PDB file of C-alpha atoms in Angstrom:
ATOM      1  CA  MET A1295     -37.971-129.684   8.092  1.00 47.00           C
ATOM      2  CA  ILE A1296     -34.552-131.219   7.805  1.00 50.00           C
ATOM      3  CA  SER A1297     -35.184-132.425   4.321  1.00 52.00           C
ATOM      4  CA  GLY A1298     -36.673-129.062   3.263  1.00 52.00           C
ATOM      5  CA  SER A1299     -33.728-127.028   4.475  1.00 53.00           C
ATOM      6  CA  PHE A1300     -31.331-129.517   2.918  1.00 52.00           C
ATOM      7  CA  THR A1301     -33.061-129.189  -0.422  1.00 53.00           C
ATOM      8  CA  ARG A1302     -33.059-125.422  -0.227  1.00 52.00           C
ATOM      9  CA  ARG A1303     -29.382-125.332   0.675  1.00 52.00           C
ATOM     10  CA  LYS A1304     -28.562-127.766  -2.095  1.00 52.00           C
ATOM     11  CA  TYR A1305     -30.063-125.568  -4.773  1.00 52.00           C
ATOM     12  CA  LEU A1306     -29.179-122.218  -3.271  1.00 49.00           C
ATOM     13  CA  ARG A1307     -25.532-122.867  -2.472  1.00 50.00           C
ATOM     14  CA  ILE A1308     -24.438-120.807  -5.454  1.00 53.00           C
ATOM     15  CA  PHE A1309     -25.818-117.740  -3.758  1.00 53.00           C
ATOM     16  CA  ASP A1310     -24.838-118.745  -0.239  1.00 51.00           C
ATOM     17  CA  PRO A1311     -21.077-117.996   0.423  1.00 53.00           C
ATOM     18  CA  GLU A1312     -20.964-120.771   2.964  1.00 55.00           C
ATOM     19  CA  TYR A1313     -21.292-123.355   0.200  1.00 52.00           C
ATOM     20  CA  ASN A1314     -19.334-121.578  -2.555  1.00 52.00           C
ATOM     21  CA  TYR A1315     -16.226-123.768  -2.984  1.00 53.00           C
ATOM     22  CA  SER A1316     -15.393-122.732  -6.556  1.00 57.00           C
ATOM     23  CA  SER A1317     -13.558-119.517  -5.575  1.00 62.00           C
ATOM     24  CA  ASN A1318     -11.257-121.428  -3.197  1.00 69.00           C
ATOM     25  CA  ARG A1319     -10.372-123.991  -5.890  1.00 73.00           C
ATOM     26  CA  ALA A1320      -9.813-121.299  -8.487  1.00 77.00           C
ATOM     27  CA  LEU A1321      -7.461-119.441  -6.148  1.00 85.00           C
ATOM     28  CA  LYS A1322      -5.400-122.595  -5.599  1.00 87.00           C
ATOM     29  CA  LYS A1323      -5.205-123.187  -9.369  1.00 89.00           C
ATOM     30  CA  ILE A1324      -4.130-119.603 -10.009  1.00 92.00           C
ATOM     31  CA  ILE A1325      -1.446-119.803  -7.338  1.00 93.00           C
ATOM     32  CA  LEU A1326      -0.219-123.096  -8.792  1.00 94.00           C
ATOM     33  CA  ILE A1327      -0.095-121.615 -12.313  1.00 95.00           C
ATOM     34  CA  ILE A1328       1.795-118.550 -11.021  1.00 96.00           C
ATOM     35  CA  ILE A1329       4.326-120.784  -9.254  1.00 97.00           C
ATOM     36  CA  ILE A1330       4.834-122.897 -12.399  1.00 97.00           C
ATOM     37  CA  ILE A1331       5.292-119.765 -14.552  1.00 97.00           C
ATOM     38  CA  PHE A1332       7.745-118.313 -12.022  1.00 97.00           C
ATOM     39  CA  LEU A1333       9.775-121.534 -11.956  1.00 97.00           C
ATOM     40  CA  TYR A1334       9.838-121.673 -15.755  1.00 97.00           C
ATOM     41  CA  MET A1335      10.999-118.063 -16.027  1.00 97.00           C
ATOM     42  CA  PHE A1336      13.574-118.559 -13.253  1.00 97.00           C
ATOM     43  CA  ILE A1337      15.031-121.567 -15.075  1.00 97.00           C
ATOM     44  CA  CYS A1338      15.148-119.646 -18.377  1.00 96.00           C
ATOM     45  CA  VAL A1339      16.920-116.665 -16.803  1.00 97.00           C
ATOM     46  CA  TRP A1340      19.336-118.907 -14.916  1.00 96.00           C
ATOM     47  CA  LEU A1341      20.224-120.892 -18.043  1.00 96.00           C
ATOM     48  CA  SER A1342      20.802-117.743 -20.087  1.00 96.00           C
ATOM     49  CA  SER A1343      23.028-116.279 -17.361  1.00 96.00           C
ATOM     50  CA  GLN A1344      25.019-119.503 -17.236  1.00 97.00           C
ATOM     51  CA  THR A1345      25.395-119.392 -21.021  1.00 96.00           C
ATOM     52  CA  ILE A1346      26.752-115.852 -20.855  1.00 97.00           C
ATOM     53  CA  LYS A1347      29.132-116.802 -18.034  1.00 96.00           C
ATOM     54  CA  TYR A1348      30.529-119.767 -19.965  1.00 96.00           C
ATOM     55  CA  ASN A1349      30.876-117.678 -23.128  1.00 97.00           C
ATOM     56  CA  TYR A1350      33.027-115.202 -21.196  1.00 96.00           C
ATOM     57  CA  LYS A1351      35.145-118.052 -19.835  1.00 96.00           C
ATOM     58  CA  SER A1352      35.490-119.526 -23.321  1.00 96.00           C
ATOM     59  CA  ASN A1353      36.664-116.182 -24.720  1.00 97.00           C
ATOM     60  CA  GLU A1354      39.193-115.789 -21.901  1.00 96.00           C
ATOM     61  CA  ILE A1355      40.557-119.274 -22.530  1.00 97.00           C
ATOM     62  CA  SER A1356      40.814-118.556 -26.276  1.00 96.00           C
ATOM     63  CA  LYS A1357      42.762-115.363 -25.581  1.00 97.00           C
ATOM     64  CA  GLU A1358      45.063-117.253 -23.197  1.00 97.00           C
ATOM     65  CA  ARG A1359      45.597-119.967 -25.845  1.00 97.00           C
ATOM     66  CA  ASP A1360      46.529-117.350 -28.459  1.00 96.00           C
ATOM     67  CA  ARG A1361      48.928-115.672 -26.026  1.00 97.00           C
ATOM     68  CA  LEU A1362      50.565-119.012 -25.237  1.00 97.00           C
ATOM     69  CA  LYS A1363      50.906-119.841 -28.944  1.00 96.00           C
ATOM     70  CA  ILE A1364      52.748-116.568 -29.501  1.00 96.00           C
ATOM     71  CA  ALA A1365      54.996-117.184 -26.482  1.00 96.00           C
ATOM     72  CA  ASN A1366      55.658-120.754 -27.664  1.00 96.00           C
ATOM     73  CA  ARG A1367      56.665-119.537 -31.126  1.00 94.00           C
ATOM     74  CA  ALA A1368      59.001-116.943 -29.586  1.00 93.00           C
ATOM     75  CA  LEU A1369      60.618-119.648 -27.461  1.00 93.00           C
ATOM     76  CA  GLU A1370      61.032-121.925 -30.497  1.00 90.00           C
ATOM     77  CA  ILE A1371      62.795-119.126 -32.376  1.00 88.00           C
ATOM     78  CA  LYS A1372      65.028-118.463 -29.377  1.00 86.00           C
ATOM     79  CA  LEU A1373      65.844-122.162 -29.082  1.00 84.00           C
ATOM     80  CA  GLN A1374      66.714-122.398 -32.775  1.00 82.00           C
ATOM     81  CA  SER A1375      68.996-119.390 -32.546  1.00 78.00           C
ATOM     82  CA  MET A1376      70.697-120.852 -29.483  1.00 76.00           C
ATOM     83  CA  MET A1377      71.245-124.173 -31.241  1.00 77.00           C
ATOM     84  CA  SER A1378      73.077-122.622 -34.207  1.00 78.00           C
ATOM     85  CA  SER A1379      76.743-123.613 -34.409  1.00 79.00           C
ATOM     86  CA  ASP A1380      77.938-120.019 -34.083  1.00 81.00           C
ATOM     87  CA  GLN A1381      75.939-119.488 -30.894  1.00 80.00           C
ATOM     88  CA  ILE A1382      77.137-122.787 -29.401  1.00 82.00           C
ATOM     89  CA  ALA A1383      80.764-121.890 -30.203  1.00 84.00           C
ATOM     90  CA  LYS A1384      80.279-118.463 -28.627  1.00 85.00           C
ATOM     91  CA  VAL A1385      78.821-119.918 -25.413  1.00 83.00           C
ATOM     92  CA  ALA A1386      81.564-122.577 -25.245  1.00 86.00           C
ATOM     93  CA  LYS A1387      84.279-119.944 -25.540  1.00 89.00           C
ATOM     94  CA  GLU A1388      82.746-117.478 -23.107  1.00 90.00           C
ATOM     95  CA  ARG A1389      81.455-119.755 -20.364  1.00 90.00           C
ATOM     96  CA  TYR A1390      83.755-122.763 -20.515  1.00 90.00           C
ATOM     97  CA  GLY A1391      86.982-121.326 -21.914  1.00 90.00           C
ATOM     98  CA  PHE A1392      87.068-123.475 -25.065  1.00 89.00           C
ATOM     99  CA  LYS A1393      89.462-122.519 -27.865  1.00 86.00           C
ATOM    100  CA  ASN A1394      89.315-123.056 -31.599  1.00 84.00           C
ATOM    101  CA  PRO A1395      91.125-126.260 -32.615  1.00 80.00           C
ATOM    102  CA  SER A1396      94.457-125.986 -34.369  1.00 82.00           C
ATOM    103  CA  ASP A1397      95.133-127.721 -37.687  1.00 79.00           C
ATOM    104  CA  GLY A1398      96.897-130.719 -36.121  1.00 79.00           C
ATOM    105  CA  GLN A1399      94.060-131.415 -33.693  1.00 82.00           C
ATOM    106  CA  VAL A1400      91.377-132.081 -36.282  1.00 78.00           C
ATOM    107  CA  ILE A1401      91.528-135.400 -38.087  1.00 78.00           C
ATOM    108  CA  ILE A1402      88.818-136.270 -40.610  1.00 78.00           C
ATOM    109  CA  ILE A1403      88.007-139.954 -40.686  1.00 76.00           C
ATOM    110  CA  LYS A1404      86.255-141.281 -43.744  1.00 76.00           C
ATOM    111  CA  LYS A1405      83.441-143.666 -43.174  1.00 74.00           C
ATOM    112  CA  ASP A1406      83.753-147.014 -44.909  1.00 74.00           C
ATOM    113  CA  LYS A1407      81.025-147.691 -47.398  1.00 71.00           C
ATOM    114  CA  SER A1408      78.806-150.641 -46.781  1.00 78.00           C
ATOM    115  CA  ILE A1409      78.931-153.621 -49.102  1.00 79.00           C
ATOM    116  CA  PHE A1410      75.528-152.713 -50.511  1.00 80.00           C
ATOM    117  CA  LYS A1411      76.676-149.225 -51.486  1.00 79.00           C
ATOM    118  CA  ILE A1412      79.807-150.643 -53.157  1.00 79.00           C
ATOM    119  CA  ILE A1413      77.755-153.154 -55.194  1.00 83.00           C
ATOM    120  CA  PHE A1414      75.221-150.473 -56.115  1.00 81.00           C
ATOM    121  CA  ALA A1415      78.009-148.125 -57.246  1.00 82.00           C
ATOM    122  CA  MET A1416      79.541-150.909 -59.372  1.00 82.00           C
ATOM    123  CA  VAL A1417      76.214-151.646 -61.018  1.00 86.00           C
ATOM    124  CA  LYS A1418      75.721-147.964 -61.835  1.00 83.00           C
ATOM    125  CA  GLY A1419      79.268-147.773 -63.157  1.00 81.00           C
ATOM    126  CA  GLU A1420      80.433-145.188 -60.647  1.00 75.00           C
ATOM    127  CA  LYS A1421      83.957-144.918 -59.323  1.00 68.00           C
ATOM    128  CA  ILE A1422      84.431-146.524 -55.941  1.00 61.00           C
TER     129      ILE A1422
END
């Protein structure tokens, strides 16, 4: 009797829900596939959002760089105008009370030519 019922159960387990294990395995596989698909889609969405975020940051940094270039150029122009001799003379007179030199105060000293320049001028036939 034991062997007869065992044989019957062995061949009839497809129809008997007690021995139907295939639906439980299929459910686990489906759940695993759904989890894998969800993780894949989550990673794709996260990466695309990060890409958009870094593109915005890159554009902001580019705009800041352009603004700084313009400010730098304006400062260079201001510096060049301040370094002109007229501007320096104006600041010296206004802030520090400097005066224009009189004729007797300015003495022009000629620089002696080096020996090489003298020899070169003689070879060329120029007046020393």
